């Protein structure tokens, strides 16, 4: 991400977070003349203890000097959580960092990761790289989501599949909540790997091709490892509930392991589904 793209990302993020704060939540009455959604710039500046001009320049994406202490004040004023705060730091203090491109999509998984995938027999599990490209999955994931083996390797991007494949859109009961979770993770990578132009190109492509992506992306959700309960309506197994746990895999490839742990009677449904498929 070059400086222009980085500053645009910073501007979009600050505006989104400011708009999400209700004035009455900090004791500011909402009059009939109030047209700005959320807080005004001068209100954020006052809460952060900085000048309105300086904050305006920051939100406009001007290339100005920023200190960590001031960023702490901005984070507190905008009520950023820890992941959002880290994202803000990535877009400002580490703006000049250069990151190398990730390894090729056909990189071989380690024997231990392959063993983990096999052992999580009734927990659908997907392993992705920092581009959210799917580099590994188990049989349970293929049965619950779709058979990733049938998708060309270069098209196995999880973000793209969530927005383009009907299997994902019809599976999740609350698809927007499902998609937001993946985009929140994706944004942490986007902010961290500032030297990788792939992100900017991918976001531009997805924004132009999919209005749903553009709308959800502009919400600027950030989360390194969201944990949530997801309800699926599987075409063959019916209602299925899973706890999603996202784990970072240590190593050069910067991989993430997303594990869907079955809740209630979902494991039994998954077992019956896998037995039925294997016998066909």
PDB file of C-alpha atoms in Angstrom:
ATOM      1  CA  UNK A   1       0.000   0.000   0.000  1.00  0.00           C
ATOM      2  CA  UNK A   2       1.590   3.305  -1.051  1.00  0.00           C
ATOM      3  CA  UNK A   3       1.259   6.481   1.017  1.00  0.00           C
ATOM      4  CA  UNK A   4      -1.731   7.739  -0.987  1.00  0.00           C
ATOM      5  CA  UNK A   5      -3.672   4.531  -0.471  1.00  0.00           C
ATOM      6  CA  UNK A   6      -2.643   4.361   3.178  1.00  0.00           C
ATOM      7  CA  UNK A   7      -3.822   7.888   3.912  1.00  0.00           C
ATOM      8  CA  UNK A   8      -7.112   7.236   2.127  1.00  0.00           C
ATOM      9  CA  UNK A   9      -7.578   4.127   4.284  1.00  0.00           C
ATOM     10  CA  UNK A  10      -6.801   6.182   7.411  1.00  0.00           C
ATOM     11  CA  UNK A  11      -9.313   8.861   6.406  1.00  0.00           C
ATOM     12  CA  UNK A  12     -12.059   6.315   5.697  1.00  0.00           C
ATOM     13  CA  UNK A  13     -11.452   4.541   9.009  1.00  0.00           C
ATOM     14  CA  UNK A  14     -11.536   7.704  11.151  1.00  0.00           C
ATOM     15  CA  UNK A  15     -14.706   8.968   9.466  1.00  0.00           C
ATOM     16  CA  UNK A  16     -16.428   5.605   9.933  1.00  0.00           C
ATOM     17  CA  UNK A  17     -15.527   5.376  13.622  1.00  0.00           C
ATOM     18  CA  UNK A  18     -16.593   8.983  14.282  1.00  0.00           C
ATOM     19  CA  UNK A  19     -19.949   8.374  12.589  1.00  0.00           C
ATOM     20  CA  UNK A  20     -20.618   5.318  14.750  1.00  0.00           C
ATOM     21  CA  UNK A  21     -20.522   7.194  18.076  1.00  0.00           C
ATOM     22  CA  UNK A  22     -23.899   8.486  19.235  1.00  0.00           C
ATOM     23  CA  UNK A  23     -23.608  12.045  20.616  1.00  0.00           C
ATOM     24  CA  UNK A  24     -25.967  11.297  23.506  1.00  0.00           C
ATOM     25  CA  UNK A  25     -23.635   8.504  24.653  1.00  0.00           C
ATOM     26  CA  UNK A  26     -21.111  11.159  25.709  1.00  0.00           C
ATOM     27  CA  UNK A  27     -23.649  13.659  26.990  1.00  0.00           C
ATOM     28  CA  UNK A  28     -24.119  15.757  23.848  1.00  0.00           C
ATOM     29  CA  UNK A  29     -27.795  16.531  23.078  1.00  0.00           C
ATOM     30  CA  UNK A  30     -28.923  15.785  19.521  1.00  0.00           C
ATOM     31  CA  UNK A  31     -30.657  18.923  18.244  1.00  0.00           C
ATOM     32  CA  UNK A  32     -32.804  19.192  15.161  1.00  0.00           C
ATOM     33  CA  UNK A  33     -30.047  21.069  13.339  1.00  0.00           C
ATOM     34  CA  UNK A  34     -27.547  18.262  13.753  1.00  0.00           C
ATOM     35  CA  UNK A  35     -26.840  16.826  10.304  1.00  0.00           C
ATOM     36  CA  UNK A  36     -23.589  14.985  10.955  1.00  0.00           C
ATOM     37  CA  UNK A  37     -24.034  11.277  11.759  1.00  0.00           C
ATOM     38  CA  UNK A  38     -22.218  10.558  14.987  1.00  0.00           C
ATOM     39  CA  UNK A  39     -19.807  13.122  16.366  1.00  0.00           C
ATOM     40  CA  UNK A  40     -18.515  16.252  14.685  1.00  0.00           C
ATOM     41  CA  UNK A  41     -14.795  16.646  14.052  1.00  0.00           C
ATOM     42  CA  UNK A  42     -14.497  19.416  16.617  1.00  0.00           C
ATOM     43  CA  UNK A  43     -16.131  17.184  19.225  1.00  0.00           C
ATOM     44  CA  UNK A  44     -13.627  14.392  18.623  1.00  0.00           C
ATOM     45  CA  UNK A  45     -10.800  16.932  18.776  1.00  0.00           C
ATOM     46  CA  UNK A  46     -12.072  18.259  22.088  1.00  0.00           C
ATOM     47  CA  UNK A  47     -12.381  14.781  23.566  1.00  0.00           C
ATOM     48  CA  UNK A  48      -8.851  13.930  22.393  1.00  0.00           C
ATOM     49  CA  UNK A  49      -7.343  17.188  23.596  1.00  0.00           C
ATOM     50  CA  UNK A  50      -6.049  18.273  20.171  1.00  0.00           C
ATOM     51  CA  UNK A  51      -6.880  21.212  17.939  1.00  0.00           C
ATOM     52  CA  UNK A  52      -9.782  20.899  15.518  1.00  0.00           C
ATOM     53  CA  UNK A  53      -7.486  21.904  12.655  1.00  0.00           C
ATOM     54  CA  UNK A  54      -4.970  19.166  13.478  1.00  0.00           C
ATOM     55  CA  UNK A  55      -7.660  16.475  13.768  1.00  0.00           C
ATOM     56  CA  UNK A  56      -9.289  17.669  10.553  1.00  0.00           C
ATOM     57  CA  UNK A  57      -5.985  17.301   8.733  1.00  0.00           C
ATOM     58  CA  UNK A  58      -5.550  13.802  10.156  1.00  0.00           C
ATOM     59  CA  UNK A  59      -9.047  12.751   9.092  1.00  0.00           C
ATOM     60  CA  UNK A  60      -8.573  14.303   5.659  1.00  0.00           C
ATOM     61  CA  UNK A  61      -5.602  12.008   5.146  1.00  0.00           C
ATOM     62  CA  UNK A  62      -2.900  14.649   5.151  1.00  0.00           C
ATOM     63  CA  UNK A  63       0.622  13.372   5.714  1.00  0.00           C
ATOM     64  CA  UNK A  64       1.266  14.956   9.124  1.00  0.00           C
ATOM     65  CA  UNK A  65       3.447  13.986  12.067  1.00  0.00           C
ATOM     66  CA  UNK A  66       1.669  11.796  14.623  1.00  0.00           C
ATOM     67  CA  UNK A  67       2.906  10.591  17.996  1.00  0.00           C
ATOM     68  CA  UNK A  68       1.846   7.475  19.859  1.00  0.00           C
ATOM     69  CA  UNK A  69       0.578   9.542  22.809  1.00  0.00           C
ATOM     70  CA  UNK A  70      -1.732  11.553  20.544  1.00  0.00           C
ATOM     71  CA  UNK A  71      -2.945   8.353  18.870  1.00  0.00           C
ATOM     72  CA  UNK A  72      -3.827   7.012  22.315  1.00  0.00           C
ATOM     73  CA  UNK A  73      -5.984  10.090  22.883  1.00  0.00           C
ATOM     74  CA  UNK A  74      -7.642   9.734  19.456  1.00  0.00           C
ATOM     75  CA  UNK A  75      -8.304   6.056  20.167  1.00  0.00           C
ATOM     76  CA  UNK A  76      -9.939   6.885  23.489  1.00  0.00           C
ATOM     77  CA  UNK A  77     -12.065   9.645  21.938  1.00  0.00           C
ATOM     78  CA  UNK A  78     -13.294   7.307  19.208  1.00  0.00           C
ATOM     79  CA  UNK A  79     -13.734   4.426  21.674  1.00  0.00           C
ATOM     80  CA  UNK A  80     -11.573   2.074  19.643  1.00  0.00           C
ATOM     81  CA  UNK A  81     -11.087  -1.470  20.874  1.00  0.00           C
ATOM     82  CA  UNK A  82      -7.584  -2.983  21.012  1.00  0.00           C
ATOM     83  CA  UNK A  83      -7.721  -4.391  17.469  1.00  0.00           C
ATOM     84  CA  UNK A  84      -8.993  -1.099  16.040  1.00  0.00           C
ATOM     85  CA  UNK A  85      -6.289   0.769  17.932  1.00  0.00           C
ATOM     86  CA  UNK A  86      -3.601  -1.497  16.478  1.00  0.00           C
ATOM     87  CA  UNK A  87      -5.047  -0.884  13.017  1.00  0.00           C
ATOM     88  CA  UNK A  88      -4.852   2.877  13.579  1.00  0.00           C
ATOM     89  CA  UNK A  89      -1.217   2.512  14.633  1.00  0.00           C
ATOM     90  CA  UNK A  90      -0.460   0.416  11.545  1.00  0.00           C
ATOM     91  CA  UNK A  91      -1.838   3.130   9.278  1.00  0.00           C
ATOM     92  CA  UNK A  92       0.156   5.891  10.928  1.00  0.00           C
ATOM     93  CA  UNK A  93       3.311   5.071  12.875  1.00  0.00           C
ATOM     94  CA  UNK A  94       4.383   2.155  10.669  1.00  0.00           C
ATOM     95  CA  UNK A  95       3.501   3.730   7.354  1.00  0.00           C
ATOM     96  CA  UNK A  96       6.986   3.382   5.838  1.00  0.00           C
ATOM     97  CA  UNK A  97       7.403  -0.321   6.494  1.00  0.00           C
ATOM     98  CA  UNK A  98       7.972  -2.626   3.528  1.00  0.00           C
ATOM     99  CA  UNK A  99       6.651  -6.154   3.531  1.00  0.00           C
ATOM    100  CA  UNK A 100       7.566  -8.955   1.177  1.00  0.00           C
ATOM    101  CA  UNK A 101       4.962 -10.847  -0.821  1.00  0.00           C
ATOM    102  CA  UNK A 102       3.606 -14.045   0.737  1.00  0.00           C
ATOM    103  CA  UNK A 103       4.665 -17.423  -0.518  1.00  0.00           C
ATOM    104  CA  UNK A 104       2.950 -18.958  -3.499  1.00  0.00           C
ATOM    105  CA  UNK A 105      -0.548 -20.312  -3.059  1.00  0.00           C
ATOM    106  CA  UNK A 106       0.677 -23.836  -3.678  1.00  0.00           C
ATOM    107  CA  UNK A 107       2.977 -23.744  -0.630  1.00  0.00           C
ATOM    108  CA  UNK A 108       2.956 -27.105   1.075  1.00  0.00           C
ATOM    109  CA  UNK A 109       1.402 -27.293   4.532  1.00  0.00           C
ATOM    110  CA  UNK A 110       3.581 -28.782   7.245  1.00  0.00           C
ATOM    111  CA  UNK A 111       2.908 -32.390   8.285  1.00  0.00           C
ATOM    112  CA  UNK A 112       1.725 -31.152  11.700  1.00  0.00           C
ATOM    113  CA  UNK A 113      -0.902 -28.864  10.142  1.00  0.00           C
ATOM    114  CA  UNK A 114      -2.098 -31.688   7.912  1.00  0.00           C
ATOM    115  CA  UNK A 115      -2.393 -33.887  11.009  1.00  0.00           C
ATOM    116  CA  UNK A 116      -4.388 -31.203  12.831  1.00  0.00           C
ATOM    117  CA  UNK A 117      -6.808 -30.924   9.893  1.00  0.00           C
ATOM    118  CA  UNK A 118      -7.297 -34.689   9.857  1.00  0.00           C
ATOM    119  CA  UNK A 119      -7.769 -34.952  13.629  1.00  0.00           C
ATOM    120  CA  UNK A 120     -10.452 -32.237  13.665  1.00  0.00           C
ATOM    121  CA  UNK A 121     -12.698 -34.711  11.936  1.00  0.00           C
ATOM    122  CA  UNK A 122     -16.051 -33.241  12.943  1.00  0.00           C
ATOM    123  CA  UNK A 123     -14.925 -29.631  13.245  1.00  0.00           C
ATOM    124  CA  UNK A 124     -14.959 -27.925   9.827  1.00  0.00           C
ATOM    125  CA  UNK A 125     -11.557 -26.240   9.584  1.00  0.00           C
ATOM    126  CA  UNK A 126     -10.074 -23.897   6.987  1.00  0.00           C
ATOM    127  CA  UNK A 127      -6.487 -22.617   6.848  1.00  0.00           C
ATOM    128  CA  UNK A 128      -5.869 -19.322   5.041  1.00  0.00           C
ATOM    129  CA  UNK A 129      -2.872 -17.091   4.366  1.00  0.00           C
ATOM    130  CA  UNK A 130      -2.647 -13.341   4.925  1.00  0.00           C
ATOM    131  CA  UNK A 131      -4.506 -12.694   1.666  1.00  0.00           C
ATOM    132  CA  UNK A 132      -7.313 -14.946   2.987  1.00  0.00           C
ATOM    133  CA  UNK A 133      -6.411 -17.438   0.272  1.00  0.00           C
ATOM    134  CA  UNK A 134      -7.445 -20.962   1.273  1.00  0.00           C
ATOM    135  CA  UNK A 135      -4.379 -23.177   1.529  1.00  0.00           C
ATOM    136  CA  UNK A 136      -5.883 -26.082   3.474  1.00  0.00           C
ATOM    137  CA  UNK A 137      -9.173 -27.580   4.685  1.00  0.00           C
ATOM    138  CA  UNK A 138     -10.570 -30.824   6.007  1.00  0.00           C
ATOM    139  CA  UNK A 139     -13.383 -33.094   4.848  1.00  0.00           C
ATOM    140  CA  UNK A 140     -15.864 -31.580   7.294  1.00  0.00           C
ATOM    141  CA  UNK A 141     -15.291 -28.121   5.798  1.00  0.00           C
ATOM    142  CA  UNK A 142     -15.835 -29.498   2.305  1.00  0.00           C
ATOM    143  CA  UNK A 143     -19.163 -30.980   3.382  1.00  0.00           C
ATOM    144  CA  UNK A 144     -20.483 -27.957   5.281  1.00  0.00           C
ATOM    145  CA  UNK A 145     -19.280 -25.214   2.926  1.00  0.00           C
ATOM    146  CA  UNK A 146     -18.318 -26.482  -0.522  1.00  0.00           C
ATOM    147  CA  UNK A 147     -15.775 -28.757  -2.145  1.00  0.00           C
ATOM    148  CA  UNK A 148     -12.814 -26.398  -2.451  1.00  0.00           C
ATOM    149  CA  UNK A 149     -11.001 -29.003  -4.529  1.00  0.00           C
ATOM    150  CA  UNK A 150     -13.403 -28.219  -7.383  1.00  0.00           C
ATOM    151  CA  UNK A 151     -12.386 -24.551  -7.357  1.00  0.00           C
ATOM    152  CA  UNK A 152      -9.230 -23.571  -9.290  1.00  0.00           C
ATOM    153  CA  UNK A 153      -6.381 -22.837  -6.910  1.00  0.00           C
ATOM    154  CA  UNK A 154      -6.009 -19.201  -7.945  1.00  0.00           C
ATOM    155  CA  UNK A 155      -9.722 -18.578  -7.198  1.00  0.00           C
ATOM    156  CA  UNK A 156      -9.720 -20.009  -3.657  1.00  0.00           C
ATOM    157  CA  UNK A 157      -9.829 -16.658  -1.899  1.00  0.00           C
ATOM    158  CA  UNK A 158     -12.186 -16.901   1.071  1.00  0.00           C
ATOM    159  CA  UNK A 159     -13.337 -13.268   0.858  1.00  0.00           C
ATOM    160  CA  UNK A 160     -14.134 -13.620  -2.822  1.00  0.00           C
ATOM    161  CA  UNK A 161     -15.997 -16.893  -2.281  1.00  0.00           C
ATOM    162  CA  UNK A 162     -18.114 -15.446   0.552  1.00  0.00           C
ATOM    163  CA  UNK A 163     -19.391 -12.747  -1.812  1.00  0.00           C
ATOM    164  CA  UNK A 164     -19.623 -14.720  -5.058  1.00  0.00           C
ATOM    165  CA  UNK A 165     -20.685 -18.287  -4.256  1.00  0.00           C
ATOM    166  CA  UNK A 166     -24.340 -19.029  -3.549  1.00  0.00           C
ATOM    167  CA  UNK A 167     -23.271 -21.881  -1.240  1.00  0.00           C
ATOM    168  CA  UNK A 168     -22.008 -19.317   1.296  1.00  0.00           C
ATOM    169  CA  UNK A 169     -24.882 -16.872   0.841  1.00  0.00           C
ATOM    170  CA  UNK A 170     -27.581 -19.500   1.345  1.00  0.00           C
ATOM    171  CA  UNK A 171     -25.727 -21.320   4.122  1.00  0.00           C
ATOM    172  CA  UNK A 172     -25.376 -18.574   6.747  1.00  0.00           C
ATOM    173  CA  UNK A 173     -28.677 -17.550   8.369  1.00  0.00           C
ATOM    174  CA  UNK A 174     -27.252 -14.067   8.968  1.00  0.00           C
ATOM    175  CA  UNK A 175     -24.988 -13.769   5.958  1.00  0.00           C
ATOM    176  CA  UNK A 176     -24.044 -10.110   6.586  1.00  0.00           C
ATOM    177  CA  UNK A 177     -22.854 -10.940  10.107  1.00  0.00           C
ATOM    178  CA  UNK A 178     -20.926 -13.876   8.655  1.00  0.00           C
ATOM    179  CA  UNK A 179     -19.286 -11.695   5.982  1.00  0.00           C
ATOM    180  CA  UNK A 180     -18.471  -8.896   8.466  1.00  0.00           C
ATOM    181  CA  UNK A 181     -16.440 -11.326  10.558  1.00  0.00           C
ATOM    182  CA  UNK A 182     -14.211 -12.262   7.643  1.00  0.00           C
ATOM    183  CA  UNK A 183     -13.828  -8.648   6.509  1.00  0.00           C
ATOM    184  CA  UNK A 184     -12.842  -7.628  10.042  1.00  0.00           C
ATOM    185  CA  UNK A 185     -10.000 -10.154   9.969  1.00  0.00           C
ATOM    186  CA  UNK A 186      -9.063  -9.156   6.431  1.00  0.00           C
ATOM    187  CA  UNK A 187      -8.757  -5.496   7.484  1.00  0.00           C
ATOM    188  CA  UNK A 188      -6.185  -6.345  10.153  1.00  0.00           C
ATOM    189  CA  UNK A 189      -3.972  -7.858   7.446  1.00  0.00           C
ATOM    190  CA  UNK A 190      -4.670  -4.900   5.158  1.00  0.00           C
ATOM    191  CA  UNK A 191      -3.397  -2.462   7.768  1.00  0.00           C
ATOM    192  CA  UNK A 192      -0.441  -4.576   8.848  1.00  0.00           C
ATOM    193  CA  UNK A 193       1.091  -5.341   5.448  1.00  0.00           C
ATOM    194  CA  UNK A 194       1.424  -1.783   4.235  1.00  0.00           C
ATOM    195  CA  UNK A 195       3.945  -2.582   1.511  1.00  0.00           C
ATOM    196  CA  UNK A 196       1.766  -5.144  -0.259  1.00  0.00           C
ATOM    197  CA  UNK A 197      -0.092  -3.530  -3.171  1.00  0.00           C
ATOM    198  CA  UNK A 198      -2.162  -6.702  -3.664  1.00  0.00           C
ATOM    199  CA  UNK A 199      -4.632  -5.540  -0.997  1.00  0.00           C
ATOM    200  CA  UNK A 200      -5.419  -2.254  -2.702  1.00  0.00           C
ATOM    201  CA  UNK A 201      -5.920  -3.963  -6.066  1.00  0.00           C
ATOM    202  CA  UNK A 202      -8.129  -6.679  -4.563  1.00  0.00           C
ATOM    203  CA  UNK A 203     -10.297  -4.200  -2.642  1.00  0.00           C
ATOM    204  CA  UNK A 204     -10.725  -2.045  -5.743  1.00  0.00           C
ATOM    205  CA  UNK A 205     -11.759  -5.080  -7.782  1.00  0.00           C
ATOM    206  CA  UNK A 206     -14.222  -6.344  -5.168  1.00  0.00           C
ATOM    207  CA  UNK A 207     -15.705  -2.871  -4.570  1.00  0.00           C
ATOM    208  CA  UNK A 208     -16.371  -2.359  -8.257  1.00  0.00           C
ATOM    209  CA  UNK A 209     -17.791  -5.846  -8.787  1.00  0.00           C
ATOM    210  CA  UNK A 210     -19.830  -6.344  -5.606  1.00  0.00           C
ATOM    211  CA  UNK A 211     -21.865  -3.560  -4.012  1.00  0.00           C
ATOM    212  CA  UNK A 212     -22.385  -5.699  -0.896  1.00  0.00           C
ATOM    213  CA  UNK A 213     -18.635  -5.865  -0.380  1.00  0.00           C
ATOM    214  CA  UNK A 214     -18.279  -2.119  -0.802  1.00  0.00           C
ATOM    215  CA  UNK A 215     -20.990  -1.374   1.743  1.00  0.00           C
ATOM    216  CA  UNK A 216     -19.677  -3.738   4.405  1.00  0.00           C
ATOM    217  CA  UNK A 217     -16.049  -2.749   3.801  1.00  0.00           C
ATOM    218  CA  UNK A 218     -16.850   0.905   4.410  1.00  0.00           C
ATOM    219  CA  UNK A 219     -18.089   0.031   7.905  1.00  0.00           C
ATOM    220  CA  UNK A 220     -14.386  -0.391   8.829  1.00  0.00           C
ATOM    221  CA  UNK A 221     -14.834  -3.304  11.244  1.00  0.00           C
ATOM    222  CA  UNK A 222     -11.535  -4.594  12.659  1.00  0.00           C
ATOM    223  CA  UNK A 223     -10.932  -7.807  14.607  1.00  0.00           C
ATOM    224  CA  UNK A 224      -7.896 -10.062  14.770  1.00  0.00           C
ATOM    225  CA  UNK A 225      -9.775 -13.117  15.998  1.00  0.00           C
ATOM    226  CA  UNK A 226     -13.537 -12.754  16.393  1.00  0.00           C
ATOM    227  CA  UNK A 227     -15.255 -15.527  18.305  1.00  0.00           C
ATOM    228  CA  UNK A 228     -18.907 -16.002  17.468  1.00  0.00           C
ATOM    229  CA  UNK A 229     -21.725 -18.482  17.227  1.00  0.00           C
ATOM    230  CA  UNK A 230     -22.830 -18.959  13.635  1.00  0.00           C
ATOM    231  CA  UNK A 231     -26.087 -20.562  12.542  1.00  0.00           C
ATOM    232  CA  UNK A 232     -26.171 -22.377   9.224  1.00  0.00           C
ATOM    233  CA  UNK A 233     -29.097 -23.795   7.266  1.00  0.00           C
ATOM    234  CA  UNK A 234     -27.497 -26.651   5.434  1.00  0.00           C
ATOM    235  CA  UNK A 235     -29.324 -28.010   2.387  1.00  0.00           C
ATOM    236  CA  UNK A 236     -28.886 -31.622   3.536  1.00  0.00           C
ATOM    237  CA  UNK A 237     -28.343 -31.404   7.311  1.00  0.00           C
ATOM    238  CA  UNK A 238     -30.726 -28.595   8.241  1.00  0.00           C
ATOM    239  CA  UNK A 239     -29.985 -26.250  11.153  1.00  0.00           C
ATOM    240  CA  UNK A 240     -26.352 -26.353  12.289  1.00  0.00           C
ATOM    241  CA  UNK A 241     -24.707 -24.263  15.021  1.00  0.00           C
ATOM    242  CA  UNK A 242     -20.966 -23.680  15.283  1.00  0.00           C
ATOM    243  CA  UNK A 243     -18.621 -21.752  17.528  1.00  0.00           C
ATOM    244  CA  UNK A 244     -16.023 -20.076  15.318  1.00  0.00           C
ATOM    245  CA  UNK A 245     -12.525 -19.850  16.787  1.00  0.00           C
ATOM    246  CA  UNK A 246      -9.742 -18.205  14.813  1.00  0.00           C
ATOM    247  CA  UNK A 247      -6.128 -19.112  15.638  1.00  0.00           C
ATOM    248  CA  UNK A 248      -2.909 -17.620  14.304  1.00  0.00           C
ATOM    249  CA  UNK A 249      -0.332 -20.179  13.155  1.00  0.00           C
ATOM    250  CA  UNK A 250       3.225 -19.170  13.993  1.00  0.00           C
ATOM    251  CA  UNK A 251       5.695 -19.342  11.106  1.00  0.00           C
ATOM    252  CA  UNK A 252       6.886 -17.643   7.937  1.00  0.00           C
ATOM    253  CA  UNK A 253       3.637 -18.169   6.021  1.00  0.00           C
ATOM    254  CA  UNK A 254       1.478 -16.172   8.495  1.00  0.00           C
ATOM    255  CA  UNK A 255      -1.417 -18.617   8.388  1.00  0.00           C
ATOM    256  CA  UNK A 256      -4.763 -18.531  10.180  1.00  0.00           C
ATOM    257  CA  UNK A 257      -6.705 -21.592  11.263  1.00  0.00           C
ATOM    258  CA  UNK A 258     -10.488 -21.081  11.456  1.00  0.00           C
ATOM    259  CA  UNK A 259     -12.176 -23.858  13.424  1.00  0.00           C
ATOM    260  CA  UNK A 260     -15.950 -24.344  13.509  1.00  0.00           C
ATOM    261  CA  UNK A 261     -16.759 -26.335  16.647  1.00  0.00           C
ATOM    262  CA  UNK A 262     -20.236 -27.932  16.524  1.00  0.00           C
ATOM    263  CA  UNK A 263     -22.767 -26.916  19.178  1.00  0.00           C
ATOM    264  CA  UNK A 264     -25.698 -28.948  20.546  1.00  0.00           C
ATOM    265  CA  UNK A 265     -26.678 -31.767  18.149  1.00  0.00           C
ATOM    266  CA  UNK A 266     -24.751 -30.351  15.183  1.00  0.00           C
ATOM    267  CA  UNK A 267     -21.946 -32.881  15.536  1.00  0.00           C
ATOM    268  CA  UNK A 268     -24.389 -35.767  15.119  1.00  0.00           C
ATOM    269  CA  UNK A 269     -25.882 -34.125  12.047  1.00  0.00           C
ATOM    270  CA  UNK A 270     -22.405 -33.636  10.611  1.00  0.00           C
ATOM    271  CA  UNK A 271     -21.489 -37.262  11.287  1.00  0.00           C
ATOM    272  CA  UNK A 272     -24.624 -38.497   9.504  1.00  0.00           C
ATOM    273  CA  UNK A 273     -23.941 -36.148   6.592  1.00  0.00           C
ATOM    274  CA  UNK A 274     -20.367 -37.345   6.168  1.00  0.00           C
ATOM    275  CA  UNK A 275     -21.368 -41.007   6.413  1.00  0.00           C
ATOM    276  CA  UNK A 276     -24.077 -40.493   3.796  1.00  0.00           C
ATOM    277  CA  UNK A 277     -21.710 -38.715   1.408  1.00  0.00           C
ATOM    278  CA  UNK A 278     -18.979 -41.340   1.815  1.00  0.00           C
ATOM    279  CA  UNK A 279     -21.440 -44.121   1.002  1.00  0.00           C
ATOM    280  CA  UNK A 280     -22.702 -42.468  -2.188  1.00  0.00           C
TER     281      UNK A 280
END
